[in-house]
Tab-separated table of C-alpha atoms in Angstrom:
chain	number	residue	atom	x	y	z
A	1	MET	CA	-24.852	216.701	36.255
A	2	ASN	CA	-27.740	218.436	37.898
A	3	ASN	CA	-27.868	217.421	41.512
A	4	ASN	CA	-30.545	219.723	42.540
A	5	ALA	CA	-33.294	218.055	44.626
A	6	SER	CA	-36.486	217.362	42.821
A	7	MET	CA	-39.672	219.254	43.942
A	8	THR	CA	-41.195	215.830	45.098
A	9	ASP	CA	-38.277	215.349	47.545
A	10	ARG	CA	-38.504	218.999	48.699
A	11	ALA	CA	-42.349	218.552	49.426
A	12	CYS	CA	-41.863	215.354	51.198
A	13	ALA	CA	-38.928	216.791	53.217
A	14	ILE	CA	-41.082	219.788	54.368
A	15	ILE	CA	-44.035	217.463	55.411
A	16	LEU	CA	-41.552	215.270	57.283
A	17	ASP	CA	-40.074	218.311	58.931
A	18	LEU	CA	-43.461	219.533	60.081
A	19	ILE	CA	-44.470	216.183	61.263
A	20	THR	CA	-40.970	215.873	63.145
A	21	PHE	CA	-40.945	219.195	64.856
A	22	LEU	CA	-44.716	218.740	65.895
A	23	GLY	CA	-43.823	215.358	67.229
A	24	TYR	CA	-40.788	216.826	69.260
A	25	ALA	CA	-42.975	219.683	70.572
A	26	CYS	CA	-45.463	217.171	71.729
A	27	GLY	CA	-42.733	215.203	73.305
A	28	VAL	CA	-41.744	218.352	75.371
A	29	CYS	CA	-45.416	218.935	76.274
A	30	MET	CA	-45.737	215.315	77.517
A	31	LEU	CA	-42.571	215.935	79.749
A	32	VAL	CA	-44.039	218.994	81.218
A	33	PHE	CA	-47.367	217.432	81.865
A	34	THR	CA	-45.922	214.378	83.575
A	35	ALA	CA	-43.120	216.262	85.536
A	36	SER	CA	-45.448	218.747	87.135
A	37	GLU	CA	-48.766	218.883	88.635
A	38	ILE	CA	-50.400	220.216	85.237
A	39	SER	CA	-51.220	216.507	84.406
A	40	THR	CA	-54.143	216.219	86.852
A	41	GLU	CA	-55.396	219.661	85.556
A	42	VAL	CA	-54.968	218.719	81.840
A	43	ASP	CA	-56.865	215.545	82.057
A	44	SER	CA	-60.021	217.304	83.219
A	45	VAL	CA	-60.002	220.303	80.999
A	46	LYS	CA	-60.500	220.947	77.221
A	47	ILE	CA	-58.213	223.407	75.507
A	48	SER	CA	-60.088	226.614	74.245
A	49	THR	CA	-59.694	228.145	70.895
A	50	ASN	CA	-57.582	230.949	72.002
A	51	GLN	CA	-55.121	228.610	73.624
A	52	LEU	CA	-54.927	226.546	70.491
A	53	ILE	CA	-54.159	229.812	68.573
A	54	ARG	CA	-51.438	230.588	71.088
A	55	LEU	CA	-50.147	226.975	70.743
A	56	ALA	CA	-50.042	227.304	66.979
A	57	VAL	CA	-47.954	230.598	67.151
A	58	VAL	CA	-45.539	228.948	69.658
A	59	LEU	CA	-45.128	225.932	67.263
A	60	ILE	CA	-44.518	228.249	64.210
A	61	VAL	CA	-41.879	230.140	66.260
A	62	VAL	CA	-40.282	226.880	67.254
A	63	PHE	CA	-40.292	225.654	63.636
A	64	PHE	CA	-38.634	228.857	62.524
A	65	ALA	CA	-35.987	228.619	65.322
A	66	LEU	CA	-35.288	224.936	64.767
A	67	ASP	CA	-35.147	225.489	61.007
A	68	VAL	CA	-32.569	228.190	61.460
A	69	LEU	CA	-30.558	226.390	63.978
A	70	LEU	CA	-30.387	223.053	62.070
A	71	THR	CA	-29.758	224.637	58.671
A	72	ARG	CA	-26.890	226.801	60.275
A	73	LEU	CA	-25.231	223.841	62.001
A	74	PHE	CA	-25.813	220.888	59.786
A	75	ALA	CA	-27.052	222.509	56.328
A	76	THR	CA	-30.021	220.317	56.480
A	77	THR	CA	-33.170	219.517	58.359
A	78	PRO	CA	-34.468	216.020	59.547
A	79	GLY	CA	-36.956	215.832	56.620
A	80	LYS	CA	-34.124	216.820	54.008
A	81	LEU	CA	-31.722	214.332	55.670
A	82	PHE	CA	-34.548	211.670	55.432
A	83	MET	CA	-34.833	212.535	51.584
A	84	ASN	CA	-31.139	212.730	51.256
A	85	CYS	CA	-31.086	216.389	50.491
A	86	ASP	CA	-28.922	219.241	51.672
A	87	VAL	CA	-28.992	223.058	51.559
A	88	ASP	CA	-26.168	224.761	49.540
A	89	PHE	CA	-25.601	228.405	50.244
A	90	HIS	CA	-23.797	230.122	47.387
A	91	MET	CA	-22.720	233.035	49.563
A	92	GLY	CA	-21.594	230.975	52.767
A	93	ASN	CA	-23.713	229.484	55.408
A	94	SER	CA	-24.086	232.673	57.449
A	95	MET	CA	-26.730	233.180	60.187
A	96	ILE	CA	-28.227	236.163	58.317
A	97	HIS	CA	-28.858	233.878	55.232
A	98	ASN	CA	-30.400	231.257	57.418
A	99	ILE	CA	-32.671	233.734	59.048
A	100	ILE	CA	-33.749	235.124	55.820
A	101	ARG	CA	-34.299	231.793	54.235
A	102	SER	CA	-36.147	230.242	57.176
A	103	PHE	CA	-38.400	233.612	57.623
A	104	PHE	CA	-39.553	233.448	54.244
A	105	LYS	CA	-39.971	229.687	54.097
A	106	VAL	CA	-42.262	229.959	57.216
A	107	ILE	CA	-44.277	232.651	55.558
A	108	CYS	CA	-44.640	230.740	52.368
A	109	LEU	CA	-45.341	227.472	54.161
A	110	PHE	CA	-48.023	228.731	56.539
A	111	THR	CA	-50.006	231.084	54.215
A	112	VAL	CA	-51.316	229.267	51.399
A	113	ILE	CA	-51.322	231.551	48.334
A	114	PRO	CA	-47.636	232.660	48.627
A	115	GLY	CA	-46.724	228.990	49.195
A	116	ILE	CA	-48.467	227.786	46.148
A	117	ILE	CA	-46.942	230.591	44.037
A	118	SER	CA	-43.657	229.704	45.536
A	119	TYR	CA	-44.018	226.079	44.581
A	120	VAL	CA	-45.073	226.698	41.156
A	121	HIS	CA	-42.185	229.158	40.647
A	122	ALA	CA	-39.787	226.468	41.804
A	123	SER	CA	-41.240	223.920	39.694
A	124	ALA	CA	-40.686	225.995	36.632
A	125	ASP	CA	-37.169	227.188	37.664
A	126	PRO	CA	-34.376	225.053	36.088
A	127	GLU	CA	-32.639	224.842	39.589
A	128	ASN	CA	-35.932	224.180	41.398
A	129	ARG	CA	-35.302	227.194	43.667
A	130	SER	CA	-38.266	228.626	45.462
A	131	TYR	CA	-38.553	232.198	46.658
A	132	HIS	CA	-36.889	231.741	49.928
A	133	ASP	CA	-33.992	230.033	48.246
A	134	LEU	CA	-33.713	233.006	45.704
A	135	LEU	CA	-33.756	235.486	48.609
A	136	ALA	CA	-30.960	233.657	50.566
A	137	LYS	CA	-28.902	232.640	47.519
A	138	SER	CA	-29.248	229.018	48.321
A	139	ASN	CA	-30.493	225.837	46.634
A	140	VAL	CA	-31.468	222.277	47.865
A	141	THR	CA	-29.179	219.619	46.475
A	142	SER	CA	-29.909	215.822	46.118
A	143	THR	CA	-26.820	214.964	48.133
A	144	THR	CA	-25.898	215.358	51.864
A	145	ARG	CA	-22.774	215.149	53.998
A	146	MET	CA	-24.539	213.435	56.854
A	147	PRO	CA	-25.830	209.806	56.952
A	148	ARG	CA	-29.343	209.244	55.877
A	149	PHE	CA	-30.130	206.781	58.519
A	150	LEU	CA	-29.666	209.548	61.165
A	151	GLY	CA	-32.578	211.522	59.316
A	152	VAL	CA	-34.654	208.430	59.324
A	153	LEU	CA	-34.238	207.825	63.050
A	154	ILE	CA	-34.964	211.550	63.861
A	155	VAL	CA	-38.080	211.573	61.729
A	156	LEU	CA	-39.381	208.246	63.120
A	157	GLY	CA	-38.623	209.438	66.618
A	158	GLY	CA	-40.863	212.571	66.026
A	159	ILE	CA	-43.641	210.486	64.435
A	160	ALA	CA	-43.476	208.079	67.531
A	161	LEU	CA	-43.779	211.080	69.912
A	162	PHE	CA	-46.706	212.670	67.988
A	163	ILE	CA	-48.616	209.336	68.026
A	164	THR	CA	-48.069	208.796	71.849
A	165	PHE	CA	-49.100	212.382	72.639
A	166	PHE	CA	-52.317	212.015	70.426
A	167	VAL	CA	-53.321	208.676	71.951
A	168	THR	CA	-52.613	209.971	75.583
A	169	TYR	CA	-54.176	213.562	75.187
A	170	HIS	CA	-56.782	213.165	72.466
A	171	ASP	CA	-59.661	214.003	74.826
A	172	VAL	CA	-58.002	217.167	75.951
A	173	ILE	CA	-57.603	218.539	72.365
A	174	GLY	CA	-61.121	217.705	71.688
A	175	VAL	CA	-60.709	214.753	69.371
A	176	SER	CA	-62.430	211.502	70.128
A	177	PHE	CA	-62.140	208.335	68.080
A	178	ASP	CA	-63.611	204.799	68.390
A	179	ILE	CA	-61.629	202.067	66.708
A	180	GLY	CA	-64.210	199.433	67.919
A	181	LEU	CA	-62.023	197.395	70.223
A	182	LYS	CA	-64.699	197.228	72.901
A	183	SER	CA	-66.609	194.791	70.687
A	184	PHE	CA	-63.815	192.063	70.948
A	185	LYS	CA	-64.329	189.441	73.745
A	186	ILE	CA	-60.710	189.855	74.661
A	187	PHE	CA	-61.375	193.330	76.077
A	188	ASP	CA	-64.142	192.309	78.338
A	189	ILE	CA	-62.800	192.311	81.823
């Protein structure tokens, strides 16, 4: 029986991982903003392009570090756990294999062309192994040793933190939206 995870499950897992890690990073930012005097400064200033680029680099490094740590400790990430997947290392779950796997995963994820080539290769591979799996001698299976409910809770927590951050600080990051609630009589005070 082939218990390798499908490419659809893997793609959904990586999207959920990105949203979850971004959500928890936003949660840390909210804690920093509210626990210090930065909050009053943040409300009146917009973030520049250079600051957004620096923030993106920090988020990529945090994503890499969390991917290494979670894959090393639990052999899974929140997105994989949500999708009921697990990482199986053929040579043992060592730190060096995790670093190699996560490094090339981040390169393929955040650079479009290598990511597409890796995804196409994994789709054609009988074991659905992408380049970072081949380099680290690992594959993603459709079974997990941890309860799936835990992954669902972690992902939903990350999504809730991301939405809360976006609603609270949307002016600071330069996004404005109007959902038309001002036209309802209930909001006339």
